[in-house]
Amino acid sequence: MAAAGDTPEPPRRTIPFADPESTTRVMLIASGKGGVGKSSVTVNLGVALAAAGHRTAVVDADVWGFSVPRMLGIGQEPQMVGDMIAPPEAHGVRCISMGFFAEENQAVIWRGPMLHKALEQFLTDVAWDNPDFLLVDLPPGTGDISISLAQFLPRSEVYVVTTPQPAAQRVAQRAAYMAEKVNLTVRGVIENMSWFTGDDGKRYELFGAGGGQELADQLEVPLIGQVPLIPALREGADEGRPIAAEAPDSEAGRAFSAMAAHLVDNPPPRRIYRPELKIN
Ligand SMILES: Nc1ncnc2c1ncn2[C@@H]1O[C@H](COP(=O)(O)OP(=O)(O)OP(=O)(O)O)[C@@H](O)[C@H]1O
Ligand SMILES: [Mg+2]
């Protein structure tokens, strides 16, 4: 009980996406290791979902290596509307990122509890306005941030990004173990940098082949897409012009729109909530 004279704590806002009634599909984009293209996949998939008419938002949860604002080409800072943060939008995708609150080259030196709090605020204090899809770009690996997010977002679907070589696929499996540990379900595998199509029209499998399908088979989930390696994808990411927006009819653009269609057509099975079974 508060002692006389204490200011009462303001009521804590709840995370709207954790509400069993929430209609937002939350998708965590994970990988076992860095550099496989999680952020590129998150951004382009977000753009493809928005282009298909779905209200889409992205949380850049890579608090140290944030890259989503640059990839989406968002220059402006978030505005405050009352005591809520209005997320900036580009290519139809709304986004929040530590990048809006820290300088690009400044090492973000925040540690555990503060990061946990910051991530929570990304979910509670941003006027998300009930999107159809909330994509979360996780940091590489399976550390504390991913665990925090799993706690904040217990209804998330997990998608694992991997490259095609068998070694990468073994590493990617760690992301699946992480999901299992925090009680989330992996719902699909996305293979990135699957091949490079030369001027001769031939496909060159620079990083080997089959890793994505193998991982999907092991996890007993579908391989929902394969994204080719194309210089325009990297250039677009560097310049804030995602390929899914710039060239939706390109090979990579089509891969993202096909994946978006798969996601729309395959909602998760409805969980049945039985309050009488709640364990306290
Ligand atoms: N299919 C692709 N074709 C060409 N370049 C790509 C492709 N996918 C990703 N890249 C490039 O590879 C680099 C790494 O991609 P990205 O930043 O998306 O990976 P990540 O998994 O998010 O990395 P991190 O673990 O550092 O967060 C970027 O420069 C990106 O533009
Ligand atoms: Mg990234």
Coordinates of C-alpha atoms and ligand atoms in Angstrom, one line a residue:
M1 CA 0.0 0.0 0.0
A2 CA 1.3 3.5 -0.8
A3 CA 2.4 5.5 2.1
A4 CA 0.7 8.8 2.7
G5 CA 2.2 11.5 0.4
D6 CA 3.6 9.0 -2.1
T7 CA 2.7 9.7 -5.7
P8 CA 0.7 6.8 -7.0
E9 CA 2.4 4.9 -9.9
P10 CA 0.7 5.7 -13.2
P11 CA -1.2 2.7 -14.5
R12 CA 1.1 0.6 -16.7
R13 CA 0.0 0.3 -20.3
T14 CA -0.4 -3.2 -21.5
I15 CA 1.0 -4.6 -24.7
P16 CA -1.9 -4.6 -27.2
F17 CA -0.5 -7.5 -29.2
A18 CA -0.4 -9.8 -26.2
D19 CA -4.2 -9.4 -25.7
P20 CA -5.9 -12.7 -26.8
E21 CA -8.5 -10.5 -28.6
S22 CA -5.8 -8.8 -30.7
T23 CA -6.3 -9.3 -34.5
T24 CA -2.6 -8.4 -35.3
R25 CA -0.5 -11.2 -36.5
V26 CA 3.0 -10.8 -34.9
M27 CA 5.9 -12.4 -36.7
L28 CA 9.3 -12.6 -35.3
I29 CA 12.0 -12.8 -38.0
A30 CA 14.9 -14.8 -36.5
S31 CA 18.2 -16.3 -37.5
G32 CA 20.9 -18.3 -35.8
K33 CA 23.7 -16.0 -36.9
G34 CA 24.2 -12.5 -38.3
G35 CA 24.3 -11.3 -41.8
V36 CA 21.9 -13.8 -43.4
G37 CA 19.5 -11.1 -44.4
K38 CA 16.9 -10.9 -41.6
S39 CA 16.5 -7.2 -41.9
S40 CA 16.3 -7.2 -45.7
V41 CA 13.7 -9.9 -45.5
T42 CA 11.7 -8.1 -42.8
V43 CA 11.7 -4.8 -44.6
N44 CA 10.8 -6.2 -48.0
L45 CA 8.2 -8.6 -46.7
G46 CA 6.7 -5.7 -44.8
V47 CA 6.6 -3.6 -48.0
A48 CA 5.1 -6.5 -50.0
L49 CA 2.4 -7.0 -47.3
A50 CA 1.6 -3.3 -47.3
A51 CA 1.5 -3.3 -51.1
A52 CA -1.1 -6.1 -51.0
G53 CA -3.3 -3.8 -48.9
H54 CA -2.5 -5.0 -45.4
R55 CA -1.8 -2.6 -42.6
T56 CA 1.8 -3.4 -41.7
A57 CA 4.3 -2.3 -39.1
V58 CA 7.9 -3.2 -38.3
V59 CA 9.6 -3.2 -34.9
D60 CA 13.4 -3.1 -35.3
A61 CA 14.4 -5.1 -32.3
D62 CA 18.1 -5.1 -33.2
V63 CA 18.9 -2.4 -30.7
W64 CA 22.6 -2.5 -31.4
G65 CA 22.7 -3.1 -35.1
F66 CA 19.5 -1.2 -36.1
S67 CA 19.1 -1.0 -39.8
V68 CA 15.4 -0.8 -40.6
P69 CA 15.1 3.0 -40.8
R70 CA 17.9 3.2 -43.3
M71 CA 16.5 0.3 -45.3
L72 CA 13.0 1.8 -45.4
G73 CA 14.5 5.3 -46.1
I74 CA 12.9 6.9 -43.1
G75 CA 14.7 10.2 -42.3
Q76 CA 12.2 11.9 -40.1
E77 CA 12.1 11.3 -36.3
P78 CA 9.0 9.9 -34.6
Q79 CA 6.5 12.6 -33.4
M80 CA 4.8 12.6 -30.1
V81 CA 1.1 12.7 -30.2
G82 CA 0.0 13.3 -26.6
D83 CA 2.1 10.9 -24.6
M84 CA 2.3 8.3 -27.4
I85 CA 4.9 8.0 -30.1
A86 CA 3.6 8.2 -33.7
P87 CA 5.7 5.7 -35.7
P88 CA 7.2 7.2 -39.0
E89 CA 6.0 5.5 -42.2
A90 CA 7.6 4.7 -45.5
H91 CA 6.5 2.5 -48.4
G92 CA 3.3 1.9 -46.5
V93 CA 5.2 0.4 -43.5
R94 CA 5.2 2.0 -40.1
C95 CA 8.3 1.5 -38.0
I96 CA 10.0 2.0 -34.7
S97 CA 13.7 1.5 -34.1
M98 CA 16.4 2.4 -31.6
G99 CA 17.9 4.2 -34.6
F100 CA 15.5 7.0 -34.0
F101 CA 16.8 7.5 -30.5
A102 CA 20.5 6.9 -31.0
E103 CA 23.1 8.2 -33.4
E104 CA 24.1 5.8 -36.2
N105 CA 27.7 5.4 -35.1
Q106 CA 27.1 5.7 -31.4
A107 CA 27.5 2.4 -29.7
V108 CA 24.3 1.7 -27.9
I109 CA 25.6 0.8 -24.5
W110 CA 22.4 0.0 -22.8
R111 CA 22.3 -3.2 -20.8
G112 CA 19.7 -5.8 -19.9
P113 CA 17.0 -4.1 -17.8
M114 CA 17.1 -0.9 -19.8
L115 CA 16.9 -2.7 -23.1
H116 CA 14.0 -4.8 -21.8
K117 CA 12.2 -1.6 -20.8
A118 CA 13.0 0.1 -24.1
L119 CA 11.6 -2.9 -26.1
E120 CA 8.5 -2.9 -23.9
Q121 CA 8.0 0.8 -24.7
F122 CA 8.3 0.1 -28.4
L123 CA 5.2 -2.1 -27.9
T124 CA 3.2 -0.1 -25.3
D125 CA 4.0 3.6 -26.0
V126 CA 3.8 3.6 -29.8
A127 CA 0.5 4.4 -31.4
W128 CA 0.5 1.2 -33.6
D129 CA -3.2 1.5 -34.2
N130 CA -4.0 -2.2 -34.6
P131 CA -2.0 -3.2 -37.7
D132 CA -2.8 -6.5 -39.6
F133 CA 0.8 -7.5 -39.4
L134 CA 3.6 -6.6 -37.0
L135 CA 7.0 -7.9 -38.2
V136 CA 9.8 -7.9 -35.6
D137 CA 13.4 -7.8 -36.9
L138 CA 15.3 -9.7 -34.2
P139 CA 19.0 -9.2 -33.5
P140 CA 21.2 -12.1 -34.7
G141 CA 21.4 -15.1 -32.4
T142 CA 19.2 -16.2 -29.6
G143 CA 20.1 -13.8 -26.7
D144 CA 18.2 -11.8 -24.1
I145 CA 16.3 -9.6 -26.5
S146 CA 14.7 -12.4 -28.3
I147 CA 13.7 -13.9 -24.9
S148 CA 12.3 -10.6 -23.7
L149 CA 10.3 -10.2 -26.9
A150 CA 8.9 -13.7 -26.6
Q151 CA 7.7 -12.8 -23.2
F152 CA 6.1 -9.6 -24.4
L153 CA 4.6 -11.2 -27.5
P154 CA 3.4 -14.7 -26.5
R155 CA 1.2 -15.0 -29.6
S156 CA 4.1 -14.5 -32.1
E157 CA 4.8 -16.7 -35.1
V158 CA 8.5 -17.3 -35.7
Y159 CA 10.1 -17.4 -39.1
V160 CA 13.7 -18.4 -39.5
V161 CA 15.9 -17.0 -42.1
T162 CA 18.8 -19.0 -43.4
T163 CA 21.3 -19.1 -46.3
P164 CA 21.4 -22.3 -48.4
Q165 CA 24.7 -23.9 -47.2
P166 CA 24.2 -26.8 -44.8
A167 CA 26.5 -25.3 -42.1
A168 CA 24.2 -22.2 -42.0
Q169 CA 21.2 -24.4 -41.7
R170 CA 22.6 -26.1 -38.6
V171 CA 23.2 -22.6 -37.0
A172 CA 19.7 -21.5 -38.0
Q173 CA 18.4 -24.5 -36.1
R174 CA 19.5 -22.7 -32.9
A175 CA 16.8 -20.1 -33.5
A176 CA 14.3 -22.9 -33.6
Y177 CA 15.5 -24.3 -30.3
M178 CA 15.2 -20.8 -28.8
A179 CA 11.6 -20.5 -30.1
E180 CA 10.8 -23.9 -28.5
K181 CA 12.3 -22.8 -25.2
V182 CA 10.1 -19.7 -25.0
N183 CA 7.1 -21.6 -26.1
L184 CA 6.7 -20.1 -29.6
T185 CA 6.1 -21.9 -32.8
V186 CA 8.3 -21.8 -35.9
R187 CA 5.9 -21.5 -38.8
G188 CA 8.2 -21.3 -41.7
V189 CA 11.7 -21.0 -43.1
I190 CA 12.9 -18.4 -45.5
E191 CA 16.0 -19.0 -47.6
N192 CA 18.0 -15.9 -48.6
M193 CA 20.8 -15.6 -51.1
S194 CA 19.6 -18.8 -52.7
W195 CA 21.2 -18.2 -56.1
F196 CA 22.5 -15.5 -58.4
T197 CA 21.1 -15.3 -61.9
G198 CA 23.9 -14.4 -64.4
D199 CA 23.5 -12.4 -67.6
D200 CA 23.5 -15.7 -69.3
G201 CA 20.2 -16.5 -67.5
K202 CA 21.8 -19.4 -65.6
R203 CA 21.4 -19.8 -61.9
Y204 CA 24.6 -19.9 -59.9
E205 CA 24.3 -21.4 -56.4
L206 CA 27.1 -19.4 -54.8
F207 CA 26.3 -20.6 -51.3
G208 CA 25.4 -24.1 -52.1
A209 CA 21.9 -25.4 -52.2
G210 CA 19.2 -27.1 -50.2
G211 CA 19.9 -25.7 -46.7
G212 CA 16.5 -24.0 -46.5
Q213 CA 14.5 -27.0 -47.5
E214 CA 16.6 -29.3 -45.2
L215 CA 15.9 -27.0 -42.2
A216 CA 12.2 -26.8 -43.1
D217 CA 12.0 -30.6 -43.3
Q218 CA 13.8 -30.9 -39.9
L219 CA 11.4 -28.4 -38.3
E220 CA 8.4 -29.9 -40.2
V221 CA 7.4 -26.5 -41.4
P222 CA 7.2 -25.2 -45.0
L223 CA 10.0 -23.4 -46.8
I224 CA 7.9 -20.3 -47.6
G225 CA 10.3 -18.6 -50.0
Q226 CA 13.7 -18.4 -51.6
V227 CA 15.2 -15.0 -52.3
P228 CA 17.9 -14.7 -54.9
L229 CA 21.1 -12.8 -54.4
I230 CA 20.9 -9.6 -56.4
P231 CA 23.0 -6.5 -56.2
A232 CA 19.9 -4.3 -56.5
L233 CA 18.6 -5.7 -53.2
R234 CA 21.7 -4.5 -51.4
E235 CA 21.8 -1.2 -53.2
G236 CA 18.1 -0.6 -52.5
A237 CA 18.7 -1.4 -48.8
D238 CA 21.6 1.1 -48.6
E239 CA 19.6 3.8 -50.3
G240 CA 16.2 3.4 -48.5
R241 CA 14.6 2.0 -51.6
P242 CA 13.5 -1.5 -50.8
I243 CA 13.4 -3.8 -53.9
A244 CA 9.8 -4.9 -53.1
A245 CA 8.8 -1.3 -53.6
E246 CA 11.2 -0.3 -56.4
A247 CA 10.9 -3.4 -58.5
P248 CA 8.0 -5.6 -57.4
D249 CA 8.1 -7.5 -60.7
S250 CA 11.8 -8.4 -60.4
E251 CA 12.8 -11.9 -59.4
A252 CA 13.4 -10.8 -55.8
G253 CA 10.3 -8.6 -55.8
R254 CA 8.1 -11.5 -56.9
A255 CA 9.7 -13.7 -54.2
F256 CA 8.6 -11.3 -51.5
S257 CA 5.1 -10.8 -52.9
A258 CA 4.7 -14.6 -53.1
M259 CA 5.8 -15.0 -49.5
A260 CA 3.4 -12.2 -48.4
A261 CA 0.6 -14.1 -50.1
H262 CA 1.6 -17.3 -48.4
L263 CA 1.6 -15.6 -45.0
V264 CA -1.9 -14.1 -45.7
D265 CA -3.2 -17.5 -46.8
N266 CA -1.8 -19.4 -43.8
P267 CA -2.9 -17.8 -40.6
P268 CA -1.9 -19.7 -37.4
P269 CA -4.4 -22.1 -36.0
R270 CA -6.6 -20.3 -33.5
R271 CA -5.5 -20.9 -30.0
I272 CA -8.3 -21.8 -27.7
Y273 CA -8.1 -20.0 -24.4
R274 CA -9.7 -21.8 -21.5
P275 CA -9.5 -19.5 -18.6
E276 CA -10.6 -22.3 -16.2
L277 CA -7.3 -24.0 -17.0
K278 CA -5.2 -21.0 -16.2
I279 CA -2.4 -21.9 -13.8
N280 CA -1.5 -19.1 -11.4
Ligands
LIG1 N1 19.2 -11.4 -51.4 C1 20.2 -10.5 -51.2 N2 20.9 -10.0 -52.3 C2 21.9 -9.1 -52.2 N3 22.3 -8.6 -51.0 C3 21.7 -9.0 -49.9 C4 20.6 -10.0 -50.0 N4 20.1 -10.1 -48.7 C5 20.9 -9.3 -47.9 N5 21.8 -8.7 -48.6 C6 22.8 -7.7 -48.1 O1 23.6 -8.4 -47.2 C7 23.9 -7.6 -46.0 C8 23.3 -8.3 -44.8 O2 21.9 -8.3 -44.9 P1 20.9 -7.9 -43.6 O3 21.5 -6.6 -43.0 O4 19.6 -7.9 -44.1 O5 21.2 -9.1 -42.7 P2 20.9 -9.4 -41.2 O6 20.7 -10.8 -41.0 O7 19.8 -8.5 -40.8 O8 22.2 -8.9 -40.5 P3 22.5 -8.6 -39.0 O9 22.7 -10.0 -38.4 O10 23.8 -7.8 -39.0 O11 21.3 -7.9 -38.5 C9 23.3 -6.3 -46.3 O12 24.2 -5.4 -46.9 C10 22.2 -6.6 -47.4 O13 21.9 -5.5 -48.2
MG2 MG 19.7 -7.0 -39.2

